[in-house]
């Protein structure tokens, strides 16, 4: 079952059900976005969830009374009324316990009662610890609910509130919003057809290296030419490959503000030349190379041994001679035909220009996959979202991803897994 793509183009009466998971803190943003988009939102929290977000917040945001129990309200028929009036019900986070209750038809509070009495579409957004999510009971509950027509949004793979890493994280509110609006997101893109188990089978023990961060090209001992890349996306990709069981090496340029996942082998390569050398050394023993680093195209022809001093007056100028850095990705593609390569291209301009630059770069670089990112565009609301168009070496579009970097990274890694498996077979 799917919501029609134009379902939310008219104002709707939406019930947002919140069950007791720590991720409940994200839902006020979703409620606000739905209201901003013109919908009337009624929040039904479970009693437990009020430990995470209180009644007053929901009442203030939705402008509607907030009740948790069936008999809390003067009108004791309220549960049926809410269910009858609702045009869409969204449950986020949906805990393992709530899923079990919905499956077995329990009606022990206002939320479960409303769900049981509802005839409108119901979207479930599960969020829980990976072990609970992967438990056969939860998986069976989800399967049964799916068969009964509930619409289920997959949880994200990422860091959990427990500090563990795995599948079960509540998607960002922007992604839930996009999911409801049927916009392309990481969760409903073509690559979702690759289940985690399959990607894990394909990548277990496979050696993957990822270049990440922005290179610094030294002018003198204290100054450099650099760029604004933080390396966050590269690190998310490293995490995703690790989750799928790959042996990951991060070849990082100046990764200072990012959390490197424990167990990741890191080679620090501050400059393009050092990164080039590290890649050339590691590529022969690797099966997959992801080139997420922002590599300076040029470096100073000479690095001064001492700090460069001002010598003249106001009109003094300084000219730096720059020479070209090696193209690490293109060199790897040429020298190591066994390697599956993934390049990135951040392009500016309108959608058509970006597509054109992307196609040209895909052909020029020859990587198996090129992820083209239109820089400066926002999707959904709130956080800046990443939009990636994935091209093959001929410049043909394979798929599109949108969402947070943490959400896209596992999708991209899963797609690389299928390309790897296909190349291995051929
Ligand atoms: N790249 C690389 N080595 C370089 C430059 C780029 O490995 N010296 C990789 C990047 O990591 C990225 C891809 O090539 O995966 C595209 O980077 P980009 O800077 O967009 O490409 P350029 O070839 O520098 O093209 P442009 O002329 O648009 O700057």
Short mmCIF file of C-alpha atoms and ligand atoms in Angstrom, two decimals:
data_model
loop_
_atom_site.label_atom_id
_atom_site.label_comp_id
_atom_site.label_asym_id
_atom_site.label_seq_id
_atom_site.Cartn_x
_atom_site.Cartn_y
_atom_site.Cartn_z
CA UNK A 1 0.00 0.00 0.00
CA UNK A 2 1.21 3.50 -0.81
CA UNK A 3 -0.08 6.99 -0.23
CA UNK A 4 -1.06 8.64 -3.51
CA UNK A 5 1.65 11.11 -4.52
CA UNK A 6 -0.85 14.00 -4.34
CA UNK A 7 -2.47 12.83 -1.08
CA UNK A 8 -0.95 15.59 1.02
CA UNK A 9 -1.39 18.36 -1.52
CA UNK A 10 -4.75 19.15 0.14
CA UNK A 11 -4.95 19.91 3.86
CA UNK A 12 -5.59 16.73 5.85
CA UNK A 13 -6.51 15.74 9.38
CA UNK A 14 -3.44 13.85 10.54
CA UNK A 15 -2.97 11.93 13.76
CA UNK A 16 0.65 11.67 14.90
CA UNK A 17 1.05 8.81 17.38
CA UNK A 18 4.14 8.87 19.56
CA UNK A 19 5.26 5.82 21.51
CA UNK A 20 7.88 5.71 24.24
CA UNK A 21 11.27 5.76 22.59
CA UNK A 22 14.03 8.28 23.08
CA UNK A 23 13.69 9.26 19.40
CA UNK A 24 10.37 10.90 20.33
CA UNK A 25 12.37 14.10 20.73
CA UNK A 26 12.54 14.38 16.93
CA UNK A 27 8.79 14.33 16.41
CA UNK A 28 7.94 17.93 17.40
CA UNK A 29 9.85 18.93 14.25
CA UNK A 30 7.68 16.64 12.15
CA UNK A 31 4.49 17.97 13.75
CA UNK A 32 5.59 21.53 13.11
CA UNK A 33 6.43 20.78 9.48
CA UNK A 34 3.06 19.12 8.86
CA UNK A 35 1.23 22.07 10.42
CA UNK A 36 3.32 24.51 8.40
CA UNK A 37 2.35 22.56 5.29
CA UNK A 38 -1.30 23.32 6.10
CA UNK A 39 -2.45 20.13 7.85
CA UNK A 40 -4.38 19.80 11.07
CA UNK A 41 -2.40 17.63 13.45
CA UNK A 42 -3.63 15.82 16.52
CA UNK A 43 -0.93 14.22 18.64
CA UNK A 44 -1.67 11.05 20.61
CA UNK A 45 1.28 10.13 22.78
CA UNK A 46 1.46 6.98 24.86
CA UNK A 47 1.80 7.49 28.59
CA UNK A 48 5.42 6.27 28.46
CA UNK A 49 6.37 8.67 25.69
CA UNK A 50 5.49 11.62 27.94
CA UNK A 51 8.76 10.84 29.73
CA UNK A 52 10.53 12.00 26.58
CA UNK A 53 8.31 14.82 25.31
CA UNK A 54 5.67 16.31 27.63
CA UNK A 55 1.99 16.99 27.03
CA UNK A 56 2.48 20.77 27.09
CA UNK A 57 4.84 20.63 24.11
CA UNK A 58 2.36 18.66 22.05
CA UNK A 59 -0.54 20.90 23.04
CA UNK A 60 1.40 24.06 22.26
CA UNK A 61 2.59 22.75 18.91
CA UNK A 62 -0.65 21.25 17.67
CA UNK A 63 -3.10 23.63 19.32
CA UNK A 64 -5.20 20.56 20.14
CA UNK A 65 -5.93 18.80 23.43
CA UNK A 66 -3.62 15.92 24.21
CA UNK A 67 -4.99 12.79 25.84
CA UNK A 68 -3.36 9.40 26.39
CA UNK A 69 -6.05 7.19 27.91
CA UNK A 70 -9.39 6.19 26.43
CA UNK A 71 -11.39 7.50 29.38
CA UNK A 72 -9.31 10.59 30.11
CA UNK A 73 -11.64 12.82 28.20
CA UNK A 74 -15.14 13.92 29.02
CA UNK A 75 -16.34 12.49 25.74
CA UNK A 76 -15.78 8.79 26.21
CA UNK A 77 -16.47 8.10 22.55
CA UNK A 78 -13.47 10.20 21.60
CA UNK A 79 -11.35 7.28 20.44
CA UNK A 80 -13.82 6.33 17.76
CA UNK A 81 -14.28 9.94 16.75
CA UNK A 82 -10.57 10.60 16.31
CA UNK A 83 -10.19 7.42 14.28
CA UNK A 84 -13.23 8.27 12.16
CA UNK A 85 -12.05 11.79 11.41
CA UNK A 86 -8.40 10.97 10.75
CA UNK A 87 -7.33 10.96 7.12
CA UNK A 88 -3.82 9.76 7.90
CA UNK A 89 -2.18 8.28 10.99
CA UNK A 90 1.60 8.40 11.41
CA UNK A 91 3.20 6.52 14.29
CA UNK A 92 6.74 7.70 15.00
CA UNK A 93 8.61 6.33 16.77
CA UNK A 94 6.81 2.99 16.69
CA UNK A 95 8.46 0.88 19.40
CA UNK A 96 8.72 -2.92 19.29
CA UNK A 97 6.08 -3.10 21.99
CA UNK A 98 3.65 -0.90 20.08
CA UNK A 99 4.13 -2.94 16.89
CA UNK A 100 3.35 -6.10 18.84
CA UNK A 101 0.23 -4.50 20.26
CA UNK A 102 -1.00 -3.30 16.87
CA UNK A 103 -0.43 -6.73 15.41
CA UNK A 104 -2.42 -8.43 18.12
CA UNK A 105 -5.22 -5.88 18.03
CA UNK A 106 -4.74 -4.55 21.56
CA UNK A 107 -6.68 -1.43 22.56
CA UNK A 108 -5.27 -0.49 25.95
CA UNK A 109 -4.76 3.23 25.44
CA UNK A 110 -6.03 6.00 23.19
CA UNK A 111 -3.33 5.43 20.57
CA UNK A 112 -3.80 1.68 20.15
CA UNK A 113 -7.57 2.13 20.28
CA UNK A 114 -7.46 4.79 17.58
CA UNK A 115 -5.28 2.59 15.38
CA UNK A 116 -7.63 -0.36 15.84
CA UNK A 117 -10.66 1.73 14.93
CA UNK A 118 -9.01 3.54 12.00
CA UNK A 119 -9.94 3.04 8.38
CA UNK A 120 -7.48 5.58 6.94
CA UNK A 121 -3.86 4.84 5.87
CA UNK A 122 -1.53 4.20 8.80
CA UNK A 123 2.21 4.83 8.46
CA UNK A 124 4.50 3.12 10.96
CA UNK A 125 8.03 4.40 11.54
CA UNK A 126 9.73 1.79 13.73
CA UNK A 127 12.68 2.82 15.90
CA UNK A 128 14.43 0.64 18.44
CA UNK A 129 17.71 -1.03 19.25
CA UNK A 130 19.08 -3.18 16.40
CA UNK A 131 18.79 -6.39 18.42
CA UNK A 132 15.10 -5.72 19.05
CA UNK A 133 14.52 -4.71 15.45
CA UNK A 134 16.21 -7.81 14.09
CA UNK A 135 14.48 -10.14 16.54
CA UNK A 136 12.29 -12.65 14.69
CA UNK A 137 9.24 -11.50 16.68
CA UNK A 138 9.57 -7.87 15.53
CA UNK A 139 10.33 -8.90 11.96
CA UNK A 140 7.30 -11.17 11.89
CA UNK A 141 5.11 -8.42 13.37
CA UNK A 142 6.30 -6.01 10.68
CA UNK A 143 5.69 -8.56 7.95
CA UNK A 144 2.15 -9.24 9.15
CA UNK A 145 1.42 -5.52 9.48
CA UNK A 146 2.79 -4.89 5.99
CA UNK A 147 0.53 -7.61 4.61
CA UNK A 148 -2.41 -5.99 6.38
CA UNK A 149 -1.74 -2.78 4.48
CA UNK A 150 0.19 -0.71 7.01
CA UNK A 151 2.76 1.48 5.32
CA UNK A 152 6.17 0.96 6.93
CA UNK A 153 9.13 3.30 6.68
CA UNK A 154 12.44 1.49 7.19
CA UNK A 155 14.55 2.66 10.13
CA UNK A 156 17.99 4.07 9.44
CA UNK A 157 21.28 2.36 10.00
CA UNK A 158 23.48 4.48 12.23
CA UNK A 159 24.46 5.35 15.75
CA UNK A 160 21.81 4.45 18.34
CA UNK A 161 21.05 6.14 21.63
CA UNK A 162 22.79 3.23 23.40
CA UNK A 163 26.02 4.17 21.61
CA UNK A 164 25.79 0.98 19.52
CA UNK A 165 25.75 1.10 15.76
CA UNK A 166 23.18 -0.65 13.61
CA UNK A 167 19.73 -0.58 12.04
CA UNK A 168 16.87 0.81 14.09
CA UNK A 169 17.44 4.55 14.26
CA UNK A 170 14.43 6.80 13.68
CA UNK A 171 14.87 8.64 10.36
CA UNK A 172 15.26 12.41 10.60
CA UNK A 173 11.94 14.33 10.68
CA UNK A 174 12.71 15.72 7.21
CA UNK A 175 12.93 12.20 5.85
CA UNK A 176 9.67 11.11 7.45
CA UNK A 177 8.09 14.24 5.99
CA UNK A 178 9.47 13.42 2.54
CA UNK A 179 8.35 9.81 2.89
CA UNK A 180 4.78 10.93 3.57
CA UNK A 181 4.96 13.23 0.57
CA UNK A 182 6.38 10.41 -1.54
CA UNK A 183 9.40 12.50 -2.46
CA UNK A 184 12.47 10.54 -3.43
CA UNK A 185 14.37 9.85 -0.24
CA UNK A 186 17.03 7.43 0.78
CA UNK A 187 14.34 5.20 2.17
CA UNK A 188 12.24 4.76 -0.92
CA UNK A 189 14.86 4.98 -3.62
CA UNK A 190 15.67 2.16 -5.98
CA UNK A 191 18.64 1.04 -3.92
CA UNK A 192 16.39 0.09 -1.04
CA UNK A 193 15.73 -3.06 -3.00
CA UNK A 194 19.11 -4.24 -1.68
CA UNK A 195 18.38 -5.66 1.77
CA UNK A 196 20.97 -5.31 4.51
CA UNK A 197 21.45 -9.08 4.65
CA UNK A 198 22.32 -9.21 0.93
CA UNK A 199 24.77 -6.30 1.18
CA UNK A 200 26.36 -7.97 4.19
CA UNK A 201 26.78 -11.21 2.26
CA UNK A 202 28.37 -9.32 -0.63
CA UNK A 203 30.72 -7.17 1.46
CA UNK A 204 31.76 -9.40 4.35
CA UNK A 205 35.57 -9.29 4.61
CA UNK A 206 35.90 -7.18 1.45
CA UNK A 207 38.63 -4.53 1.65
CA UNK A 208 37.34 -1.03 1.08
CA UNK A 209 39.22 2.24 1.30
CA UNK A 210 37.59 5.63 1.47
CA UNK A 211 39.27 8.97 0.89
CA UNK A 212 37.71 11.69 3.01
CA UNK A 213 38.22 15.27 4.14
CA UNK A 214 39.83 18.24 2.44
CA UNK A 215 43.50 18.35 1.53
CA UNK A 216 45.83 21.12 2.72
CA UNK A 217 48.51 22.24 0.29
CA UNK A 218 51.33 23.86 2.21
CA UNK A 219 52.49 27.35 1.30
CA UNK A 220 54.93 27.54 4.21
CA UNK A 221 55.15 25.78 7.59
CA UNK A 222 52.01 27.53 8.92
CA UNK A 223 49.90 28.36 5.88
CA UNK A 224 48.10 26.27 3.33
CA UNK A 225 45.54 26.26 0.55
CA UNK A 226 42.54 24.31 1.79
CA UNK A 227 38.82 23.83 1.39
CA UNK A 228 35.77 23.54 3.61
CA UNK A 229 35.25 19.78 3.43
CA UNK A 230 34.82 18.22 6.89
CA UNK A 231 34.99 14.59 5.81
CA UNK A 232 31.65 13.82 7.50
CA UNK A 233 30.20 12.05 4.48
CA UNK A 234 33.32 9.93 4.02
CA UNK A 235 33.12 8.90 7.67
CA UNK A 236 29.42 7.99 7.32
CA UNK A 237 30.29 5.88 4.29
CA UNK A 238 33.07 4.18 6.27
CA UNK A 239 30.55 3.38 9.04
CA UNK A 240 28.08 1.97 6.53
CA UNK A 241 30.65 -0.34 4.93
CA UNK A 242 31.73 -1.46 8.38
CA UNK A 243 28.14 -2.28 9.31
CA UNK A 244 28.00 -4.48 6.21
CA UNK A 245 31.09 -6.34 7.44
CA UNK A 246 33.73 -4.84 5.11
CA UNK A 247 37.31 -4.15 6.26
CA UNK A 248 37.53 -0.40 5.99
CA UNK A 249 40.52 1.93 5.73
CA UNK A 250 39.87 5.63 5.90
CA UNK A 251 42.42 7.68 4.01
CA UNK A 252 41.73 10.97 5.70
CA UNK A 253 42.82 14.49 4.96
CA UNK A 254 42.55 16.68 8.06
CA UNK A 255 39.64 14.90 9.73
CA UNK A 256 39.58 16.94 12.90
CA UNK A 257 35.89 17.62 13.56
CA UNK A 258 34.44 14.19 12.91
CA UNK A 259 33.96 11.08 15.03
CA UNK A 260 35.83 8.21 13.49
CA UNK A 261 34.00 4.93 14.16
CA UNK A 262 35.92 2.65 16.52
CA UNK A 263 37.84 -0.09 14.76
CA UNK A 264 38.43 1.94 11.60
CA UNK A 265 41.95 1.88 10.27
CA UNK A 266 42.92 5.48 9.48
CA UNK A 267 45.80 6.69 7.33
CA UNK A 268 46.36 10.41 7.73
CA UNK A 269 47.23 12.10 4.47
CA UNK A 270 47.06 15.88 4.90
CA UNK A 271 48.00 16.74 1.31
CA UNK A 272 46.90 15.52 -2.12
CA UNK A 273 50.33 14.10 -2.86
CA UNK A 274 50.32 12.06 0.37
CA UNK A 275 46.78 10.88 -0.33
CA UNK A 276 47.81 9.86 -3.84
CA UNK A 277 50.70 7.79 -2.50
CA UNK A 278 48.55 6.09 0.15
CA UNK A 279 45.88 5.19 -2.43
CA UNK A 280 48.43 3.80 -4.88
CA UNK A 281 49.80 1.61 -2.10
CA UNK A 282 46.52 0.30 -0.74
CA UNK A 283 44.56 -0.10 -4.00
CA UNK A 284 46.24 -3.33 -5.19
CA UNK A 285 45.03 -5.17 -2.05
CA UNK A 286 41.57 -3.55 -2.02
CA UNK A 287 38.42 -4.47 -3.91
CA UNK A 288 36.52 -1.19 -3.56
CA UNK A 289 37.73 2.44 -3.47
CA UNK A 290 35.42 5.33 -2.57
CA UNK A 291 36.83 8.77 -3.37
CA UNK A 292 34.92 11.15 -1.14
CA UNK A 293 37.79 13.56 -0.42
CA UNK A 294 37.86 17.13 -1.67
CA UNK A 295 41.27 17.09 -3.25
CA UNK A 296 42.97 20.36 -4.17
CA UNK A 297 43.49 20.43 -7.90
CA UNK A 298 46.66 22.55 -7.49
CA UNK A 299 49.43 22.94 -4.91
CA UNK A 300 52.13 25.59 -4.51
CA UNK A 301 55.09 24.75 -6.79
CA UNK A 302 57.43 25.38 -3.84
CA UNK A 303 56.75 25.22 -0.13
CA UNK A 304 58.77 27.84 1.73
CA UNK A 305 60.85 26.28 4.52
CA UNK A 306 60.42 29.32 6.74
CA UNK A 307 57.27 31.33 7.36
CA UNK A 308 56.89 33.83 4.52
CA UNK A 309 57.41 37.37 5.85
CA UNK A 310 56.07 40.63 4.56
CA UNK A 311 58.93 42.67 3.18
CA UNK A 312 57.53 45.77 1.51
CA UNK A 313 54.92 48.49 1.86
CA UNK A 314 51.15 48.69 1.33
CA UNK A 315 51.28 47.81 -2.36
CA UNK A 316 53.39 44.70 -1.88
CA UNK A 317 51.96 41.63 -3.67
CA UNK A 318 52.73 37.96 -3.37
CA UNK A 319 52.47 35.62 -6.30
CA UNK A 320 52.15 31.90 -5.73
CA UNK A 321 52.96 29.55 -8.54
CA UNK A 322 50.68 26.52 -8.47
CA UNK A 323 51.25 23.17 -10.12
CA UNK A 324 48.69 20.47 -10.79
CA UNK A 325 48.11 17.65 -8.31
CA UNK A 326 47.66 14.13 -9.59
CA UNK A 327 44.03 13.10 -10.15
CA UNK A 328 43.86 10.29 -7.61
CA UNK A 329 40.55 8.85 -8.74
CA UNK A 330 41.40 8.88 -12.45
CA UNK A 331 44.82 7.31 -11.73
CA UNK A 332 43.22 4.54 -9.67
CA UNK A 333 40.68 3.84 -12.42
CA UNK A 334 43.47 3.56 -14.99
CA UNK A 335 45.96 1.57 -12.95
CA UNK A 336 43.70 -0.84 -11.07
CA UNK A 337 41.02 -2.28 -13.34
CA UNK A 338 40.03 -4.84 -10.66
CA UNK A 339 38.98 -2.03 -8.29
CA UNK A 340 35.33 -0.92 -8.02
CA UNK A 341 35.57 2.86 -7.88
CA UNK A 342 33.10 5.45 -6.65
CA UNK A 343 33.72 9.14 -7.29
CA UNK A 344 31.91 12.23 -6.12
CA UNK A 345 31.19 15.49 -7.86
CA UNK A 346 29.79 18.55 -6.12
CA UNK A 347 28.44 20.82 -8.83
CA UNK A 348 26.70 24.18 -8.83
CA UNK A 349 24.14 25.55 -11.28
CA UNK A 350 20.62 24.60 -12.23
CA UNK A 351 19.48 20.98 -12.38
CA UNK A 352 20.16 20.71 -16.11
CA UNK A 353 23.68 22.15 -15.86
CA UNK A 354 24.47 19.88 -12.92
CA UNK A 355 23.26 16.84 -14.87
CA UNK A 356 25.41 17.88 -17.85
CA UNK A 357 28.56 18.47 -15.73
CA UNK A 358 27.88 15.16 -13.98
CA UNK A 359 27.60 13.20 -17.23
CA UNK A 360 30.80 14.77 -18.56
CA UNK A 361 32.69 14.04 -15.33
CA UNK A 362 31.41 10.45 -15.17
CA UNK A 363 32.78 9.78 -18.64
CA UNK A 364 36.04 11.68 -17.99
CA UNK A 365 36.80 9.93 -14.68
CA UNK A 366 35.62 6.47 -15.74
CA UNK A 367 34.65 5.42 -12.19
CA UNK A 368 32.10 2.61 -11.85
CA UNK A 369 29.81 5.03 -10.03
CA UNK A 370 29.82 8.81 -9.80
CA UNK A 371 27.67 10.45 -7.11
CA UNK A 372 26.71 13.92 -8.28
CA UNK A 373 25.64 16.39 -5.64
CA UNK A 374 23.89 19.61 -6.50
CA UNK A 375 25.45 21.97 -3.99
CA UNK A 376 23.40 24.60 -2.25
CA UNK A 377 20.00 22.98 -2.74
CA UNK A 378 17.79 22.06 0.16
CA UNK A 379 15.08 19.45 0.21
CA UNK A 380 12.36 18.88 2.74
CA UNK A 381 12.77 21.37 5.55
CA UNK A 382 15.09 22.22 8.37
CA UNK A 383 18.44 20.51 8.01
CA UNK A 384 20.35 20.90 4.80
CA UNK A 385 19.76 17.71 2.92
CA UNK A 386 22.01 16.01 0.46
CA UNK A 387 20.70 15.06 -2.97
CA UNK A 388 22.77 12.60 -4.93
CA UNK A 389 22.30 11.40 -8.48
CA UNK A 390 24.25 8.22 -9.12
CA UNK A 391 25.65 7.79 -12.61
CA UNK A 392 27.55 4.90 -14.13
CA UNK A 393 30.75 5.27 -16.18
CA UNK A 394 28.76 6.09 -19.32
CA UNK A 395 26.97 8.97 -17.59
CA UNK A 396 23.65 7.10 -17.35
CA UNK A 397 21.59 7.83 -14.23
CA UNK A 398 21.15 4.70 -12.10
CA UNK A 399 19.27 6.10 -9.13
CA UNK A 400 18.82 9.12 -6.87
CA UNK A 401 19.19 9.46 -3.13
CA UNK A 402 18.04 12.28 -0.88
CA UNK A 403 18.30 12.71 2.84
CA UNK A 404 20.87 13.21 5.54
CA UNK A 405 24.40 11.97 4.93
CA UNK A 406 23.88 9.31 7.60
CA UNK A 407 20.78 8.06 5.80
CA UNK A 408 22.29 8.06 2.33
CA UNK A 409 25.59 6.38 3.20
CA UNK A 410 24.17 2.86 3.80
CA UNK A 411 22.08 3.11 0.64
CA UNK A 412 25.14 4.04 -1.35
CA UNK A 413 27.19 1.25 0.23
CA UNK A 414 24.40 -1.23 -0.59
CA UNK A 415 24.39 -0.06 -4.20
CA UNK A 416 28.19 -0.46 -4.39
CA UNK A 417 27.72 -3.98 -3.02
CA UNK A 418 25.48 -4.92 -5.95
CA UNK A 419 27.88 -3.41 -8.50
CA UNK A 420 30.71 -5.33 -6.83
CA UNK A 421 28.75 -8.60 -6.89
CA UNK A 422 27.83 -8.07 -10.55
CA UNK A 423 31.43 -7.32 -11.58
CA UNK A 424 32.67 -10.38 -9.67
CA UNK A 425 30.22 -12.61 -11.53
CA UNK A 426 31.05 -11.23 -15.00
N1 LIG B 1 39.56 13.67 -7.18
C1 LIG B 1 40.74 13.01 -6.94
N2 LIG B 1 41.92 13.66 -7.14
C2 LIG B 1 41.94 14.94 -7.57
C3 LIG B 1 40.74 15.64 -7.80
C4 LIG B 1 39.55 14.96 -7.60
O1 LIG B 1 40.72 11.83 -6.54
N3 LIG B 1 43.11 15.53 -7.75
C5 LIG B 1 38.30 12.94 -7.01
C6 LIG B 1 37.41 13.45 -5.90
O2 LIG B 1 37.67 12.80 -4.67
C7 LIG B 1 36.02 13.13 -6.42
C8 LIG B 1 36.18 13.25 -7.93
O3 LIG B 1 37.56 13.09 -8.19
O4 LIG B 1 35.64 11.83 -6.15
C9 LIG B 1 35.69 14.52 -8.53
O5 LIG B 1 36.26 15.62 -7.88
P1 LIG B 1 36.07 17.07 -8.46
O6 LIG B 1 36.86 18.03 -7.65
O7 LIG B 1 34.61 17.34 -8.66
O8 LIG B 1 36.70 16.83 -9.90
P2 LIG B 1 37.70 17.59 -10.72
O9 LIG B 1 38.33 16.59 -11.61
O10 LIG B 1 38.62 18.37 -9.85
O11 LIG B 1 36.78 18.51 -11.60
P3 LIG B 1 36.50 20.08 -11.58
O12 LIG B 1 37.13 20.55 -12.83
O13 LIG B 1 35.02 20.19 -11.58
O14 LIG B 1 37.15 20.66 -10.34
#
